[in-house]
Amino acid sequence: MTWRIQMKLKEYLDTGKTYIIAEMSANHGGSLEKALEIVKYAKLAGADCLKIQTYTADSITINCHNEYFTVKGGLWADKNLYDLYKEAYTPWEWQGRIKEECAKFDLDFLSTPFDNTAVDFLESIGVEAYKIASPELIDIPLIKYVAKKNKPILISCGMGNEEEIREALEVIKENSNETFVLLKCCSEYPTDYTNMNLRTISDMGKKFNCRVGLSDHSMGSLGAVIGVTEGAAVVEKHFCISRKDKTADSEFSMEYEEFKQMVEDIRNTEKILGKVSYEPSPGEVRGLRNRRSLFAVENIKKGEVFTEKNIRAIRPGQGIKPKYYEEILGKVATKDIEFGSPLEWDMIKQDYI
């Protein structure tokens, strides 16, 4: 991938460190002060990036209250789409200020545009990357418009089938943009564990030959941790300071302490996964002496034959390796060997001597 940005995203993808996104979404509750507070708490919780969404109710739907625009089932059942988005959106006049606050706390800033006007606005405030939401996976004109900005794109794949994912990637590549990460996602709020299918993460990486992350709407940090073990390079979770502050998204968002624990869990998971290695660790090197090796378990005189009675493979590992035991049996000692001495090759008469 060719990157032309200063975000931590490039560094983390290059080094294998998981890039952790705190999604504010509607959790500001209509208050800029709360939004700026969320930025601070996201940093304190260990996030690498703060993400918002850039839309208005009018840019994402229309003000119509017939049955087509009523949410069927789920967390927002029976709500009108226009009313829901009007309540949940982040005012555009706040977004430059939120970005500045992120810079103050050394947090990357990211947003999800939902139409071309949102992309133009985000360009005007200097965004360095874009997120495509799961429902917009099939909005090929929008993805094409974003791709032409030649900036990294994170693409959530909730509800998407293989063909739809491939179509989105094709339009990105056709516009000479190779900087993308797919995000495995289940668009249920919150997501039941049985519907997460996180084995798909590694399969997506192979199938689409790209980096893959996880946009996780499940409760707790277990999904995120398992996602990392499956190869997730990015983890995105909805974030709030406290679910007591009720918003359209608070019910399935992680609280500050939960998010902080998740970050710790992910960082420890990275340590546990480590690298491919068949060498002993520093601690194991110190423990090599506790392996078995061949010892004299009786006093052995010079010229005496080595037998199953006078030598054994026992701890510690100070002598010849046990794999030579049968080779040594029947040979004779070149010197007197005291009980409890580790066997060394110069104690053993070789056939050629």
Coordinates of C-alpha atoms in Angstrom, one line a residue:
M1 CA 0.0 0.0 0.0
T2 CA 1.1 3.6 -0.7
W3 CA 0.3 5.9 2.2
R4 CA 0.6 9.7 2.1
I5 CA -0.7 10.4 5.6
Q6 CA 0.6 11.0 9.1
M7 CA -2.0 9.0 10.9
K8 CA -1.0 6.2 13.3
L9 CA -2.9 3.9 11.0
K10 CA 0.0 3.4 8.6
E11 CA 2.5 2.7 11.4
Y12 CA 0.2 0.2 13.1
L13 CA -0.5 -1.7 9.9
D14 CA 3.2 -1.8 9.1
T15 CA 4.2 -3.1 12.5
G16 CA 1.2 -5.3 13.2
K17 CA -0.1 -3.3 16.1
T18 CA -3.9 -3.2 16.3
Y19 CA -5.4 0.1 15.4
I20 CA -8.3 0.8 17.9
I21 CA -11.1 3.2 17.0
A22 CA -13.5 4.7 19.5
E23 CA -16.8 5.5 17.6
M24 CA -18.6 8.5 19.2
S25 CA -21.6 8.4 16.9
A26 CA -24.7 9.8 18.7
N27 CA -23.2 9.5 22.1
H28 CA -22.5 13.3 22.4
G29 CA -26.3 13.5 23.0
G30 CA -26.6 16.9 21.2
S31 CA -23.9 18.6 23.3
L32 CA -20.6 19.8 21.9
E33 CA -19.2 20.0 25.4
K34 CA -20.0 16.2 25.8
A35 CA -18.4 15.5 22.4
L36 CA -15.2 17.1 23.5
E37 CA -15.3 15.3 26.8
I38 CA -15.7 12.0 24.9
V39 CA -12.5 12.8 22.9
K40 CA -10.6 13.2 26.2
Y41 CA -11.9 10.0 27.7
A42 CA -11.3 8.1 24.4
K43 CA -7.6 9.1 24.7
L44 CA -7.5 8.1 28.4
A45 CA -9.1 4.8 27.6
G46 CA -6.3 4.1 25.1
A47 CA -8.0 4.6 21.7
D48 CA -5.8 5.4 18.7
C49 CA -8.6 7.2 16.8
L50 CA -11.8 9.0 17.5
K51 CA -14.5 8.5 14.8
I52 CA -17.7 10.4 14.1
Q53 CA -20.3 10.4 11.3
T54 CA -20.9 13.2 8.8
Y55 CA -24.5 13.4 7.7
T56 CA -27.7 15.3 8.2
A57 CA -31.2 13.9 8.4
D58 CA -31.9 15.4 4.9
S59 CA -28.7 14.0 3.4
I60 CA -29.4 10.4 4.5
T61 CA -33.2 10.2 4.1
I62 CA -36.3 12.3 3.6
N63 CA -38.8 13.8 6.0
C64 CA -41.5 11.3 5.3
H65 CA -43.5 9.4 7.9
N66 CA -45.1 6.6 5.9
E67 CA -44.4 2.9 6.7
Y68 CA -41.4 2.7 4.4
F69 CA -39.5 5.1 6.8
T70 CA -40.4 3.3 10.0
V71 CA -37.7 1.1 11.6
K72 CA -38.8 -2.5 11.8
G73 CA -37.6 -4.3 14.9
G74 CA -34.3 -4.0 16.8
L75 CA -33.0 -1.3 19.0
W76 CA -34.8 1.5 17.2
A77 CA -38.1 -0.3 16.5
D78 CA -41.0 1.9 15.3
K79 CA -38.8 5.0 15.1
N80 CA -39.1 7.2 12.1
L81 CA -35.8 7.4 10.1
Y82 CA -35.7 11.1 9.7
D83 CA -36.5 11.8 13.4
L84 CA -33.8 9.2 14.4
Y85 CA -31.1 10.7 12.3
K86 CA -32.1 14.3 13.3
E87 CA -31.6 13.2 16.9
A88 CA -28.4 11.3 16.4
Y89 CA -26.4 13.4 13.9
T90 CA -23.2 15.4 14.8
P91 CA -23.6 19.0 13.7
W92 CA -21.1 19.8 10.9
E93 CA -20.1 23.1 12.6
W94 CA -18.8 21.0 15.5
Q95 CA -16.7 18.6 13.5
G96 CA -13.6 20.9 12.8
R97 CA -13.6 21.6 16.6
I98 CA -13.7 17.9 17.4
K99 CA -10.9 17.3 15.0
E100 CA -8.8 20.0 16.7
E101 CA -9.5 18.4 20.1
C102 CA -8.4 15.0 18.8
A103 CA -5.1 16.6 17.6
K104 CA -4.7 18.2 21.1
F105 CA -4.8 14.7 22.6
D106 CA -2.8 13.0 19.8
L107 CA -5.8 11.1 18.6
D108 CA -6.4 10.3 14.9
F109 CA -9.6 11.7 13.6
L110 CA -11.9 9.8 11.2
S111 CA -15.4 10.2 9.9
T112 CA -18.0 8.3 7.9
P113 CA -19.5 10.4 5.1
F114 CA -23.0 9.4 3.8
D115 CA -23.1 11.5 0.6
N116 CA -20.8 13.6 -1.6
T117 CA -21.5 16.8 0.2
A118 CA -20.2 15.2 3.4
V119 CA -17.1 14.1 1.6
D120 CA -16.5 17.7 0.3
F121 CA -17.0 19.0 3.8
L122 CA -14.6 16.5 5.3
E123 CA -12.0 17.4 2.7
S124 CA -12.4 21.1 3.7
I125 CA -11.4 20.3 7.3
G126 CA -8.5 18.1 6.3
V127 CA -9.5 14.6 7.0
E128 CA -6.8 12.0 6.3
A129 CA -8.9 8.9 5.8
Y130 CA -12.6 7.8 5.4
K131 CA -14.9 5.1 6.8
I132 CA -17.6 3.6 4.7
A133 CA -20.5 2.4 6.8
S134 CA -22.0 -1.1 6.3
P135 CA -25.3 0.1 4.7
E136 CA -23.3 2.2 2.2
L137 CA -21.3 -0.8 1.0
I138 CA -23.6 -1.0 -2.0
D139 CA -23.5 2.8 -2.6
I140 CA -21.0 2.5 -5.5
P141 CA -21.3 6.1 -6.6
L142 CA -20.4 7.3 -3.0
I143 CA -17.5 4.8 -2.7
K144 CA -16.2 6.0 -6.1
Y145 CA -16.3 9.6 -5.0
V146 CA -14.4 8.8 -1.8
A147 CA -11.9 6.6 -3.7
K148 CA -11.0 9.5 -6.0
K149 CA -9.7 11.5 -2.9
N150 CA -6.9 8.9 -2.8
K151 CA -7.0 8.5 0.9
P152 CA -7.2 5.4 3.0
I153 CA -10.7 3.8 3.3
L154 CA -12.0 1.6 6.0
I155 CA -15.0 -0.3 4.7
S156 CA -17.5 -2.0 7.0
C157 CA -19.0 -5.1 5.4
G158 CA -22.1 -5.7 7.6
M159 CA -24.9 -7.2 5.6
G160 CA -22.6 -7.5 2.6
N161 CA -22.1 -10.7 0.6
E162 CA -19.0 -11.7 -1.2
E163 CA -20.1 -10.2 -4.5
E164 CA -21.0 -6.8 -2.9
I165 CA -17.7 -6.6 -1.2
R166 CA -15.9 -7.4 -4.4
E167 CA -17.8 -4.7 -6.3
A168 CA -16.9 -2.1 -3.7
L169 CA -13.2 -3.1 -3.9
E170 CA -13.2 -3.0 -7.7
V171 CA -14.5 0.5 -7.9
I172 CA -11.8 1.6 -5.4
K173 CA -9.1 -0.1 -7.4
E174 CA -10.4 1.3 -10.7
N175 CA -9.8 4.7 -9.2
S176 CA -6.2 3.9 -8.4
N177 CA -6.8 3.7 -4.7
E178 CA -5.0 0.8 -3.1
T179 CA -5.3 2.0 0.5
F180 CA -8.2 0.2 2.1
V181 CA -9.0 -2.1 5.0
L182 CA -12.1 -4.2 5.1
L183 CA -13.9 -4.5 8.4
K184 CA -15.8 -7.6 9.3
C185 CA -19.1 -6.5 10.8
C186 CA -22.5 -7.8 11.9
S187 CA -25.0 -5.0 11.6
E188 CA -27.1 -6.0 14.7
Y189 CA -27.2 -3.6 17.7
P190 CA -26.0 -5.2 19.9
T191 CA -24.7 -8.3 18.1
D192 CA -25.4 -11.7 19.4
Y193 CA -22.2 -13.8 19.7
T194 CA -23.6 -16.6 17.5
N195 CA -24.0 -14.1 14.6
M196 CA -20.4 -12.7 14.6
N197 CA -18.6 -15.5 12.6
L198 CA -15.2 -14.1 13.3
R199 CA -13.4 -16.9 11.4
T200 CA -14.5 -14.9 8.4
I201 CA -11.8 -12.3 9.2
S202 CA -8.9 -14.5 8.2
D203 CA -10.9 -15.8 5.2
M204 CA -11.5 -12.2 4.0
G205 CA -7.8 -11.5 4.2
K206 CA -7.0 -14.4 1.9
K207 CA -10.0 -14.0 -0.4
F208 CA -9.6 -10.3 -1.1
N209 CA -5.8 -10.1 -0.5
C210 CA -6.0 -7.1 1.9
R211 CA -5.8 -6.2 5.5
V212 CA -9.0 -6.9 7.5
G213 CA -10.3 -5.5 10.8
L214 CA -13.4 -5.7 12.9
S215 CA -16.3 -3.3 13.5
D216 CA -17.7 -4.8 16.6
H217 CA -21.2 -4.2 18.0
S218 CA -21.2 -6.9 20.5
M219 CA -21.1 -6.2 24.3
G220 CA -17.8 -6.5 26.1
S221 CA -14.3 -7.0 24.8
L222 CA -14.4 -10.8 24.0
G223 CA -15.3 -10.2 20.4
A224 CA -12.5 -7.7 19.9
V225 CA -9.9 -10.0 21.5
I226 CA -11.0 -13.0 19.4
G227 CA -11.0 -10.7 16.3
V228 CA -7.4 -9.9 17.0
T229 CA -6.5 -13.5 17.3
E230 CA -8.1 -14.1 13.9
G231 CA -5.9 -11.3 12.4
A232 CA -8.0 -8.1 12.8
A233 CA -5.7 -5.2 12.1
V234 CA -8.3 -2.7 13.2
V235 CA -10.9 -2.8 15.9
E236 CA -13.8 -0.3 16.0
K237 CA -16.2 -0.1 19.0
H238 CA -18.9 2.4 19.8
F239 CA -17.8 4.5 22.8
C240 CA -19.5 6.5 25.5
I241 CA -18.4 7.7 28.9
S242 CA -21.4 6.1 30.6
R243 CA -24.5 4.3 29.3
K244 CA -26.4 6.3 31.9
D245 CA -26.2 9.2 29.5
K246 CA -29.0 7.9 27.2
T247 CA -28.6 8.4 23.4
A248 CA -29.6 6.6 20.3
D249 CA -26.4 4.5 20.5
S250 CA -25.6 4.3 24.2
E251 CA -27.3 1.0 24.8
F252 CA -24.7 -1.0 22.8
S253 CA -21.7 1.3 23.4
M254 CA -18.8 0.6 25.6
E255 CA -18.3 2.7 28.7
Y256 CA -15.0 4.3 29.5
E257 CA -13.8 1.6 31.9
E258 CA -14.9 -1.2 29.6
F259 CA -13.1 0.3 26.7
K260 CA -10.0 0.9 28.7
Q261 CA -10.1 -2.8 29.7
M262 CA -10.6 -3.8 26.1
V263 CA -7.6 -1.9 25.0
E264 CA -5.5 -3.6 27.7
D265 CA -6.9 -7.0 26.7
I266 CA -6.0 -6.3 23.0
R267 CA -2.5 -5.2 23.9
N268 CA -2.0 -8.2 26.0
T269 CA -3.4 -10.4 23.2
E270 CA -0.8 -8.9 20.9
K271 CA 1.9 -9.8 23.3
I272 CA 0.6 -13.4 23.7
L273 CA 0.3 -13.8 19.9
G274 CA 3.8 -12.6 19.5
K275 CA 5.6 -13.9 16.4
V276 CA 6.4 -17.2 14.7
S277 CA 9.3 -18.6 16.7
Y278 CA 10.8 -22.0 17.4
E279 CA 13.5 -20.6 19.6
P280 CA 13.5 -20.8 23.4
S281 CA 12.5 -17.6 25.2
P282 CA 15.1 -15.9 27.5
G283 CA 13.3 -17.5 30.5
E284 CA 13.4 -20.9 28.7
V285 CA 17.1 -20.6 28.1
R286 CA 17.6 -20.3 31.8
G287 CA 15.4 -23.4 32.2
L288 CA 17.3 -25.5 29.8
R289 CA 19.4 -26.8 32.7
N290 CA 16.3 -28.5 34.0
R291 CA 16.0 -30.8 31.0
R292 CA 17.1 -34.4 31.2
S293 CA 20.6 -35.5 30.3
L294 CA 22.8 -38.5 30.8
F295 CA 24.4 -39.0 34.3
A296 CA 26.4 -41.6 36.0
V297 CA 24.1 -43.1 38.7
E298 CA 26.9 -45.3 40.1
N299 CA 30.6 -44.9 40.4
I300 CA 32.1 -46.1 37.1
K301 CA 35.7 -47.2 36.8
K302 CA 37.9 -46.6 33.8
G303 CA 37.4 -49.4 31.3
E304 CA 34.0 -50.3 32.7
V305 CA 31.1 -50.8 30.3
F306 CA 28.2 -48.3 30.3
T307 CA 24.9 -50.2 31.2
E308 CA 21.3 -49.4 31.9
K309 CA 22.2 -49.8 35.6
N310 CA 25.1 -47.2 35.8
I311 CA 23.8 -44.4 33.5
R312 CA 20.4 -42.8 33.2
A313 CA 18.6 -39.9 31.6
I314 CA 17.7 -37.7 34.6
R315 CA 17.5 -34.0 35.4
P316 CA 19.4 -31.6 35.3
G317 CA 20.5 -31.0 31.7
Q318 CA 24.2 -30.8 32.2
G319 CA 25.3 -33.8 30.3
I320 CA 24.9 -35.5 26.9
K321 CA 21.4 -35.4 25.5
P322 CA 19.2 -38.5 26.1
K323 CA 19.0 -39.2 22.4
Y324 CA 22.5 -40.7 22.6
Y325 CA 21.6 -43.1 25.4
E326 CA 21.4 -46.3 23.3
E327 CA 24.5 -45.3 21.3
I328 CA 26.5 -45.1 24.5
L329 CA 25.3 -48.3 26.1
G330 CA 28.0 -51.0 25.6
K331 CA 30.8 -48.6 25.2
V332 CA 33.5 -48.3 27.9
A333 CA 34.6 -45.4 30.1
T334 CA 37.9 -43.7 29.4
K335 CA 38.3 -42.5 33.0
D336 CA 36.9 -43.0 36.4
I337 CA 33.5 -41.3 36.7
E338 CA 31.9 -40.4 40.1
F339 CA 28.3 -41.1 41.0
G340 CA 26.2 -38.0 40.0
S341 CA 28.5 -36.7 37.3
P342 CA 27.1 -35.6 33.9
L343 CA 28.4 -37.7 31.0
E344 CA 30.7 -35.9 28.6
W345 CA 32.0 -37.3 25.3
D346 CA 35.6 -37.5 26.4
M347 CA 34.5 -40.0 29.1
I348 CA 33.4 -42.5 26.4
K349 CA 35.7 -44.6 24.3
Q350 CA 34.8 -44.2 20.7
D351 CA 35.1 -47.1 18.2
Y352 CA 37.7 -45.2 16.3
I353 CA 40.0 -44.6 19.3

